[in-house]
PDB file of C-alpha atoms in Angstrom:
ATOM      1  CA  MET A   1    -108.429  83.249 105.893  1.00  0.00           C
ATOM      2  CA  SER A   2    -105.946  80.368 106.005  1.00  0.00           C
ATOM      3  CA  ASN A   3    -102.339  80.814 106.959  1.00  0.00           C
ATOM      4  CA  GLU A   4    -101.046  80.040 103.475  1.00  0.00           C
ATOM      5  CA  THR A   5    -102.795  83.027 101.950  1.00  0.00           C
ATOM      6  CA  ALA A   6    -102.033  85.371 104.866  1.00  0.00           C
ATOM      7  CA  GLU A   7     -98.298  84.704 104.929  1.00  0.00           C
ATOM      8  CA  PRO A   8     -97.200  86.086 101.551  1.00  0.00           C
ATOM      9  CA  THR A   9     -99.115  89.278 102.300  1.00  0.00           C
ATOM     10  CA  LEU A  10     -97.146  89.832 105.480  1.00  0.00           C
ATOM     11  CA  LEU A  11     -93.865  89.076 103.687  1.00  0.00           C
ATOM     12  CA  ASP A  12     -94.803  91.493 100.894  1.00  0.00           C
ATOM     13  CA  LYS A  13     -95.514  94.233 103.405  1.00  0.00           C
ATOM     14  CA  GLU A  14     -92.235  93.513 105.165  1.00  0.00           C
ATOM     15  CA  GLY A  15     -90.321  93.686 101.900  1.00  0.00           C
ATOM     16  CA  ASP A  16     -91.997  96.930 100.852  1.00  0.00           C
ATOM     17  CA  ALA A  17     -91.340  98.585 104.219  1.00  0.00           C
ATOM     18  CA  ALA A  18     -87.700  97.470 104.089  1.00  0.00           C
ATOM     19  CA  ALA A  19     -87.295  98.770 100.541  1.00  0.00           C
ATOM     20  CA  ASP A  20     -88.710 102.197 101.496  1.00  0.00           C
ATOM     21  CA  TYR A  21     -86.402 102.437 104.505  1.00  0.00           C
ATOM     22  CA  LEU A  22     -83.305 101.496 102.489  1.00  0.00           C
ATOM     23  CA  GLU A  23     -84.180 103.564  99.442  1.00  0.00           C
ATOM     24  CA  ALA A  24     -84.464 106.730 101.522  1.00  0.00           C
ATOM     25  CA  LEU A  25     -81.150 105.944 103.230  1.00  0.00           C
ATOM     26  CA  LEU A  26     -79.348 105.511  99.885  1.00  0.00           C
ATOM     27  CA  ASP A  27     -80.890 108.775  98.739  1.00  0.00           C
ATOM     28  CA  ILE A  28     -79.641 110.693 101.772  1.00  0.00           C
ATOM     29  CA  ALA A  29     -76.171 109.162 101.484  1.00  0.00           C
ATOM     30  CA  ASP A  30     -76.151 109.889  97.733  1.00  0.00           C
ATOM     31  CA  LEU A  31     -75.468 106.247  96.854  1.00  0.00           C
ATOM     32  CA  ASP A  32     -76.874 104.333  93.879  1.00  0.00           C
ATOM     33  CA  GLY A  33     -78.508 100.959  94.409  1.00  0.00           C
ATOM     34  CA  ASP A  34     -81.354  98.893  92.958  1.00  0.00           C
ATOM     35  CA  ILE A  35     -83.555  97.162  95.478  1.00  0.00           C
ATOM     36  CA  ASP A  36     -84.883  93.659  94.767  1.00  0.00           C
ATOM     37  CA  ILE A  37     -87.506  92.024  96.944  1.00  0.00           C
ATOM     38  CA  ASP A  38     -87.897  88.268  96.929  1.00  0.00           C
ATOM     39  CA  VAL A  39     -89.186  85.481  99.124  1.00  0.00           C
ATOM     40  CA  GLU A  40     -86.776  82.698 100.043  1.00  0.00           C
ATOM     41  CA  GLY A  41     -88.194  79.833 102.081  1.00  0.00           C
ATOM     42  CA  ASN A  42     -90.594  81.685 104.340  1.00  0.00           C
ATOM     43  CA  ARG A  43     -88.533  84.852 104.662  1.00  0.00           C
ATOM     44  CA  ALA A  44     -88.508  88.122 102.819  1.00  0.00           C
ATOM     45  CA  MET A  45     -85.163  88.577 101.067  1.00  0.00           C
ATOM     46  CA  VAL A  46     -84.265  92.166 100.293  1.00  0.00           C
ATOM     47  CA  SER A  47     -81.191  92.851  98.162  1.00  0.00           C
ATOM     48  CA  VAL A  48     -79.523  96.142  97.441  1.00  0.00           C
ATOM     49  CA  VAL A  49     -77.770  95.625  94.122  1.00  0.00           C
ATOM     50  CA  GLU A  50     -74.825  97.824  93.199  1.00  0.00           C
ATOM     51  CA  VAL A  51     -75.152 100.052  90.165  1.00  0.00           C
ATOM     52  CA  ASN A  52     -71.496 101.116  90.319  1.00  0.00           C
ATOM     53  CA  LYS A  53     -69.165  98.299  91.298  1.00  0.00           C
ATOM     54  CA  GLY A  54     -67.605  98.789  94.746  1.00  0.00           C
ATOM     55  CA  GLU A  55     -69.809 101.734  95.700  1.00  0.00           C
ATOM     56  CA  LEU A  56     -71.683  99.887  98.468  1.00  0.00           C
ATOM     57  CA  ARG A  57     -68.789  97.833  99.783  1.00  0.00           C
ATOM     58  CA  HIS A  58     -68.493 100.023 102.890  1.00  0.00           C
ATOM     59  CA  LEU A  59     -72.067  99.039 103.816  1.00  0.00           C
ATOM     60  CA  VAL A  60     -71.004  95.388 104.056  1.00  0.00           C
ATOM     61  CA  GLY A  61     -67.882  95.667 106.205  1.00  0.00           C
ATOM     62  CA  ASN A  62     -65.467  92.984 107.345  1.00  0.00           C
ATOM     63  CA  ASP A  63     -67.270  89.652 107.749  1.00  0.00           C
ATOM     64  CA  GLY A  64     -70.528  91.441 106.918  1.00  0.00           C
ATOM     65  CA  LYS A  65     -70.583  93.221 110.302  1.00  0.00           C
ATOM     66  CA  ILE A  66     -72.061  96.442 108.910  1.00  0.00           C
ATOM     67  CA  LEU A  67     -74.505  94.515 106.760  1.00  0.00           C
ATOM     68  CA  ASP A  68     -75.726  92.700 109.898  1.00  0.00           C
ATOM     69  CA  ALA A  69     -76.251  96.032 111.694  1.00  0.00           C
ATOM     70  CA  LEU A  70     -78.162  97.423 108.721  1.00  0.00           C
ATOM     71  CA  GLN A  71     -80.237  94.234 108.553  1.00  0.00           C
ATOM     72  CA  GLU A  72     -81.091  94.598 112.238  1.00  0.00           C
ATOM     73  CA  LEU A  73     -82.333  98.170 111.716  1.00  0.00           C
ATOM     74  CA  THR A  74     -84.223  97.208 108.562  1.00  0.00           C
ATOM     75  CA  ARG A  75     -85.997  94.414 110.451  1.00  0.00           C
ATOM     76  CA  LEU A  76     -87.075  96.908 113.111  1.00  0.00           C
ATOM     77  CA  ALA A  77     -88.349  99.308 110.435  1.00  0.00           C
ATOM     78  CA  ALA A  78     -90.319  96.486 108.769  1.00  0.00           C
ATOM     79  CA  ALA A  79     -91.683  95.329 112.135  1.00  0.00           C
ATOM     80  CA  ARG A  80     -92.956  98.803 112.878  1.00  0.00           C
ATOM     81  CA  GLU A  81     -94.976  98.755 109.649  1.00  0.00           C
ATOM     82  CA  THR A  82     -96.365  95.220 109.981  1.00  0.00           C
ATOM     83  CA  GLY A  83     -96.670  94.969 113.767  1.00  0.00           C
ATOM     84  CA  GLU A  84     -94.946  91.570 113.580  1.00  0.00           C
ATOM     85  CA  ARG A  85     -91.389  90.635 114.378  1.00  0.00           C
ATOM     86  CA  SER A  86     -89.391  90.512 111.139  1.00  0.00           C
ATOM     87  CA  ARG A  87     -86.918  87.795 110.098  1.00  0.00           C
ATOM     88  CA  LEU A  88     -86.111  89.321 106.737  1.00  0.00           C
ATOM     89  CA  MET A  89     -82.690  88.785 105.217  1.00  0.00           C
ATOM     90  CA  LEU A  90     -80.843  91.740 103.787  1.00  0.00           C
ATOM     91  CA  ASP A  91     -78.120  91.465 101.191  1.00  0.00           C
ATOM     92  CA  VAL A  92     -75.934  94.275  99.910  1.00  0.00           C
ATOM     93  CA  ALA A  93     -73.741  94.070  96.802  1.00  0.00           C
ATOM     94  CA  GLY A  94     -74.266  90.297  96.602  1.00  0.00           C
ATOM     95  CA  TYR A  95     -72.304  89.639  99.796  1.00  0.00           C
ATOM     96  CA  ARG A  96     -74.638  86.956 101.176  1.00  0.00           C
ATOM     97  CA  ALA A  97     -75.177  85.412  97.753  1.00  0.00           C
ATOM     98  CA  ASP A  98     -71.388  85.088  97.263  1.00  0.00           C
ATOM     99  CA  ARG A  99     -70.937  83.755 100.781  1.00  0.00           C
ATOM    100  CA  LYS A 100     -73.674  81.190 100.158  1.00  0.00           C
ATOM    101  CA  ALA A 101     -71.978  79.997  96.962  1.00  0.00           C
ATOM    102  CA  GLN A 102     -68.653  79.640  98.851  1.00  0.00           C
ATOM    103  CA  LEU A 103     -70.360  77.684 101.630  1.00  0.00           C
ATOM    104  CA  GLU A 104     -72.040  75.346  99.155  1.00  0.00           C
ATOM    105  CA  GLN A 105     -68.653  74.740  97.574  1.00  0.00           C
ATOM    106  CA  SER A 106     -66.937  73.921 100.888  1.00  0.00           C
ATOM    107  CA  ALA A 107     -69.908  71.773 101.932  1.00  0.00           C
ATOM    108  CA  SER A 108     -69.506  69.753  98.714  1.00  0.00           C
ATOM    109  CA  GLU A 109     -65.794  69.283  99.414  1.00  0.00           C
ATOM    110  CA  ALA A 110     -66.519  68.161 102.988  1.00  0.00           C
ATOM    111  CA  ILE A 111     -69.171  65.723 101.732  1.00  0.00           C
ATOM    112  CA  ALA A 112     -66.682  64.213  99.300  1.00  0.00           C
ATOM    113  CA  GLU A 113     -64.154  63.827 102.122  1.00  0.00           C
ATOM    114  CA  ALA A 114     -66.721  62.164 104.411  1.00  0.00           C
ATOM    115  CA  GLN A 115     -67.611  59.728 101.641  1.00  0.00           C
ATOM    116  CA  ARG A 116     -63.963  58.975 100.869  1.00  0.00           C
ATOM    117  CA  THR A 117     -62.862  58.430 104.475  1.00  0.00           C
ATOM    118  CA  ALA A 118     -66.207  57.270 105.964  1.00  0.00           C
ATOM    119  CA  ALA A 119     -65.247  59.405 109.003  1.00  0.00           C
ATOM    120  CA  PRO A 120     -67.083  62.465 110.406  1.00  0.00           C
ATOM    121  CA  VAL A 121     -65.926  65.764 108.883  1.00  0.00           C
ATOM    122  CA  SER A 122     -66.072  68.911 111.004  1.00  0.00           C
ATOM    123  CA  MET A 123     -66.557  72.275 109.270  1.00  0.00           C
ATOM    124  CA  ASP A 124     -65.343  75.735 110.393  1.00  0.00           C
ATOM    125  CA  PRO A 125     -67.455  77.646 112.965  1.00  0.00           C
ATOM    126  CA  MET A 126     -70.397  79.387 111.291  1.00  0.00           C
ATOM    127  CA  THR A 127     -73.398  81.570 112.023  1.00  0.00           C
ATOM    128  CA  PRO A 128     -76.848  79.897 112.219  1.00  0.00           C
ATOM    129  CA  PHE A 129     -77.711  81.081 108.715  1.00  0.00           C
ATOM    130  CA  GLU A 130     -74.453  79.707 107.289  1.00  0.00           C
ATOM    131  CA  ARG A 131     -74.958  76.363 109.049  1.00  0.00           C
ATOM    132  CA  LYS A 132     -78.416  76.112 107.533  1.00  0.00           C
ATOM    133  CA  VAL A 133     -76.897  76.483 104.057  1.00  0.00           C
ATOM    134  CA  VAL A 134     -74.503  73.599 104.793  1.00  0.00           C
ATOM    135  CA  HIS A 135     -77.206  71.380 106.360  1.00  0.00           C
ATOM    136  CA  ASP A 136     -79.320  71.846 103.223  1.00  0.00           C
ATOM    137  CA  VAL A 137     -76.477  70.790 100.897  1.00  0.00           C
ATOM    138  CA  VAL A 138     -75.700  67.754 103.070  1.00  0.00           C
ATOM    139  CA  ALA A 139     -79.358  66.674 103.194  1.00  0.00           C
ATOM    140  CA  ALA A 140     -79.652  67.029  99.412  1.00  0.00           C
ATOM    141  CA  ALA A 141     -76.601  64.744  99.041  1.00  0.00           C
ATOM    142  CA  GLY A 142     -78.271  62.140 101.274  1.00  0.00           C
ATOM    143  CA  LEU A 143     -75.764  62.412 104.151  1.00  0.00           C
ATOM    144  CA  VAL A 144     -76.359  63.362 107.793  1.00  0.00           C
ATOM    145  CA  SER A 145     -75.221  66.513 109.567  1.00  0.00           C
ATOM    146  CA  GLU A 146     -75.568  68.046 112.984  1.00  0.00           C
ATOM    147  CA  SER A 147     -74.332  71.170 114.748  1.00  0.00           C
ATOM    148  CA  ASP A 148     -71.849  70.795 117.557  1.00  0.00           C
ATOM    149  CA  GLY A 149     -70.340  73.185 120.145  1.00  0.00           C
ATOM    150  CA  GLU A 150     -71.390  76.543 121.563  1.00  0.00           C
ATOM    151  CA  GLU A 151     -71.785  79.869 119.759  1.00  0.00           C
ATOM    152  CA  PRO A 152     -69.695  81.468 118.350  1.00  0.00           C
ATOM    153  CA  ASN A 153     -67.744  78.245 117.814  1.00  0.00           C
ATOM    154  CA  ARG A 154     -70.709  76.116 116.792  1.00  0.00           C
ATOM    155  CA  ARG A 155     -69.898  74.066 113.704  1.00  0.00           C
ATOM    156  CA  VAL A 156     -71.469  71.516 111.398  1.00  0.00           C
ATOM    157  CA  VAL A 157     -70.286  67.900 111.545  1.00  0.00           C
ATOM    158  CA  ILE A 158     -71.010  65.777 108.487  1.00  0.00           C
ATOM    159  CA  ARG A 159     -71.382  61.963 108.608  1.00  0.00           C
ATOM    160  CA  VAL A 160     -72.003  59.390 105.932  1.00  0.00           C
ATOM    161  CA  SER A 161     -74.848  57.955 108.030  1.00  0.00           C
TER     162      SER A 161
ATOM    163  CA  MET B   1     -75.546 114.067 105.519  1.00  0.00           C
ATOM    164  CA  LEU B   2     -74.787 112.042 108.672  1.00  0.00           C
ATOM    165  CA  GLU B   3     -77.351 113.918 110.755  1.00  0.00           C
ATOM    166  CA  GLU B   4     -80.030 113.366 108.170  1.00  0.00           C
ATOM    167  CA  ALA B   5     -79.111 109.698 107.719  1.00  0.00           C
ATOM    168  CA  LEU B   6     -79.264 109.087 111.463  1.00  0.00           C
ATOM    169  CA  ARG B   7     -82.551 110.959 111.752  1.00  0.00           C
ATOM    170  CA  HIS B   8     -83.998 108.738 109.023  1.00  0.00           C
ATOM    171  CA  LEU B   9     -82.635 105.515 110.536  1.00  0.00           C
ATOM    172  CA  VAL B  10     -84.130 106.358 113.946  1.00  0.00           C
ATOM    173  CA  ALA B  11     -87.431 107.831 112.705  1.00  0.00           C
ATOM    174  CA  GLY B  12     -88.086 104.608 110.762  1.00  0.00           C
ATOM    175  CA  ILE B  13     -88.019 102.397 113.844  1.00  0.00           C
ATOM    176  CA  VAL B  14     -89.896 104.441 116.491  1.00  0.00           C
ATOM    177  CA  ASP B  15     -93.561 105.050 117.273  1.00  0.00           C
ATOM    178  CA  HIS B  16     -93.189 108.845 117.348  1.00  0.00           C
ATOM    179  CA  PRO B  17     -91.057 109.734 114.296  1.00  0.00           C
ATOM    180  CA  GLU B  18     -92.128 113.398 114.487  1.00  0.00           C
ATOM    181  CA  ASP B  19     -90.301 113.716 117.813  1.00  0.00           C
ATOM    182  CA  VAL B  20     -86.934 112.571 116.468  1.00  0.00           C
ATOM    183  CA  ALA B  21     -84.305 115.302 116.280  1.00  0.00           C
ATOM    184  CA  VAL B  22     -80.585 115.047 115.664  1.00  0.00           C
ATOM    185  CA  SER B  23     -77.981 117.699 116.279  1.00  0.00           C
ATOM    186  CA  GLU B  24     -74.276 117.619 115.732  1.00  0.00           C
ATOM    187  CA  ARG B  25     -71.607 118.671 118.166  1.00  0.00           C
ATOM    188  CA  ASN B  26     -67.996 118.870 117.104  1.00  0.00           C
ATOM    189  CA  GLN B  27     -65.708 117.561 119.716  1.00  0.00           C
ATOM    190  CA  ARG B  28     -61.976 117.465 119.821  1.00  0.00           C
ATOM    191  CA  ARG B  29     -62.089 113.714 119.295  1.00  0.00           C
ATOM    192  CA  GLY B  30     -64.399 113.795 116.305  1.00  0.00           C
ATOM    193  CA  LYS B  31     -68.067 113.933 115.639  1.00  0.00           C
ATOM    194  CA  CYS B  32     -70.805 113.533 118.200  1.00  0.00           C
ATOM    195  CA  LEU B  33     -74.482 113.319 117.296  1.00  0.00           C
ATOM    196  CA  ASP B  34     -77.202 113.916 119.884  1.00  0.00           C
ATOM    197  CA  VAL B  35     -80.412 112.084 119.102  1.00  0.00           C
ATOM    198  CA  SER B  36     -83.544 112.963 120.995  1.00  0.00           C
ATOM    199  CA  VAL B  37     -86.649 110.800 120.856  1.00  0.00           C
ATOM    200  CA  HIS B  38     -90.029 110.605 122.559  1.00  0.00           C
ATOM    201  CA  PRO B  39     -89.591 109.156 126.077  1.00  0.00           C
ATOM    202  CA  GLU B  40     -91.692 106.108 125.100  1.00  0.00           C
ATOM    203  CA  ASP B  41     -89.266 105.328 122.255  1.00  0.00           C
ATOM    204  CA  MET B  42     -86.120 105.409 124.372  1.00  0.00           C
ATOM    205  CA  GLY B  43     -86.138 101.645 125.003  1.00  0.00           C
ATOM    206  CA  ARG B  44     -86.675 100.996 121.335  1.00  0.00           C
ATOM    207  CA  VAL B  45     -83.672 102.987 120.084  1.00  0.00           C
ATOM    208  CA  ILE B  46     -81.406 101.440 122.710  1.00  0.00           C
ATOM    209  CA  GLY B  47     -82.685  97.889 122.204  1.00  0.00           C
ATOM    210  CA  ARG B  48     -82.023  94.811 124.280  1.00  0.00           C
ATOM    211  CA  ALA B  49     -78.527  95.020 125.754  1.00  0.00           C
ATOM    212  CA  GLY B  50     -77.903  98.113 123.630  1.00  0.00           C
ATOM    213  CA  ARG B  51     -78.172  96.136 120.424  1.00  0.00           C
ATOM    214  CA  THR B  52     -80.081  98.735 118.423  1.00  0.00           C
ATOM    215  CA  ALA B  53     -77.928 101.641 119.638  1.00  0.00           C
ATOM    216  CA  SER B  54     -74.876  99.675 118.624  1.00  0.00           C
ATOM    217  CA  ALA B  55     -76.318  98.907 115.160  1.00  0.00           C
ATOM    218  CA  LEU B  56     -77.014 102.631 114.683  1.00  0.00           C
ATOM    219  CA  ARG B  57     -73.408 103.506 115.617  1.00  0.00           C
ATOM    220  CA  THR B  58     -72.055 100.840 113.276  1.00  0.00           C
ATOM    221  CA  VAL B  59     -74.045 102.039 110.268  1.00  0.00           C
ATOM    222  CA  VAL B  60     -73.427 105.753 110.888  1.00  0.00           C
ATOM    223  CA  THR B  61     -69.688 105.124 111.309  1.00  0.00           C
ATOM    224  CA  ALA B  62     -69.692 103.257 107.982  1.00  0.00           C
ATOM    225  CA  LEU B  63     -71.412 106.222 106.311  1.00  0.00           C
ATOM    226  CA  ASN B  64     -68.701 108.455 107.813  1.00  0.00           C
ATOM    227  CA  ASP B  65     -66.051 106.458 105.882  1.00  0.00           C
ATOM    228  CA  GLY B  66     -65.255 104.364 108.927  1.00  0.00           C
ATOM    229  CA  ARG B  67     -64.383 107.282 111.188  1.00  0.00           C
ATOM    230  CA  GLY B  68     -66.030 106.667 114.558  1.00  0.00           C
ATOM    231  CA  VAL B  69     -69.052 108.762 115.457  1.00  0.00           C
ATOM    232  CA  ARG B  70     -70.284 109.129 118.998  1.00  0.00           C
ATOM    233  CA  ILE B  71     -74.058 109.001 119.373  1.00  0.00           C
ATOM    234  CA  ASP B  72     -75.796 110.146 122.556  1.00  0.00           C
ATOM    235  CA  PHE B  73     -79.454 109.376 123.127  1.00  0.00           C
ATOM    236  CA  LEU B  74     -81.685 111.833 124.978  1.00  0.00           C
ATOM    237  CA  ASP B  75     -85.407 111.894 125.481  1.00  0.00           C
ATOM    238  CA  VAL B  76     -87.196 115.048 124.312  1.00  0.00           C
ATOM    239  CA  ALA B  77     -87.733 116.178 127.909  1.00  0.00           C
ATOM    240  CA  GLU B  78     -83.963 116.580 128.257  1.00  0.00           C
ATOM    241  CA  ARG B  79     -83.541 118.630 125.125  1.00  0.00           C
TER     242      ARG B  79
END
């Protein structure tokens, strides 16, 4: 079997295992949530969607700290089922989706500034996932970007060329 | 609810889910949960540099409305 046909199967299994793990947790905690499973790029994307607005906010936390912890555990649960290390992304209450939209907006503003001034524009420090969002927007606009500095202060620098 | 949630979170990531047990102790400074797991799963629930243990504490504290919960890990032989 070729890799292209094997890969979605693994991602499906990952997503299903993650959904089972999260669904049971919501049940125990008596919280409502709909679970969506998707594939984004080559990763499983699992989203817990709020049924009652604000009900799952405490599972996101400041700066998504609690969401990251829950994602870590969900990856381990998925890995136990598939036997492979999991890179799945978890979203709760649209936190990552909102964050992505904000990042795309600030990337567009930084691109406009780089084009106007023809000078490099340095963005705020970001996580690897956030930097990837910015790099993608910059590449789509036909400009050049690179990451500079050490974690956790690593940031994207945008140049016209 | 917290005990059951923690039991579920741990049982889902170990090789011997049937050996996972959680009990609650009330301490003067708040809640403490003792989690016991199969000795072979000890490394897994702690994780590299305590990463998994810390994720478990973070999520359980969130489920406890942000009030800190102490979690102690024991292997079944110590129970």
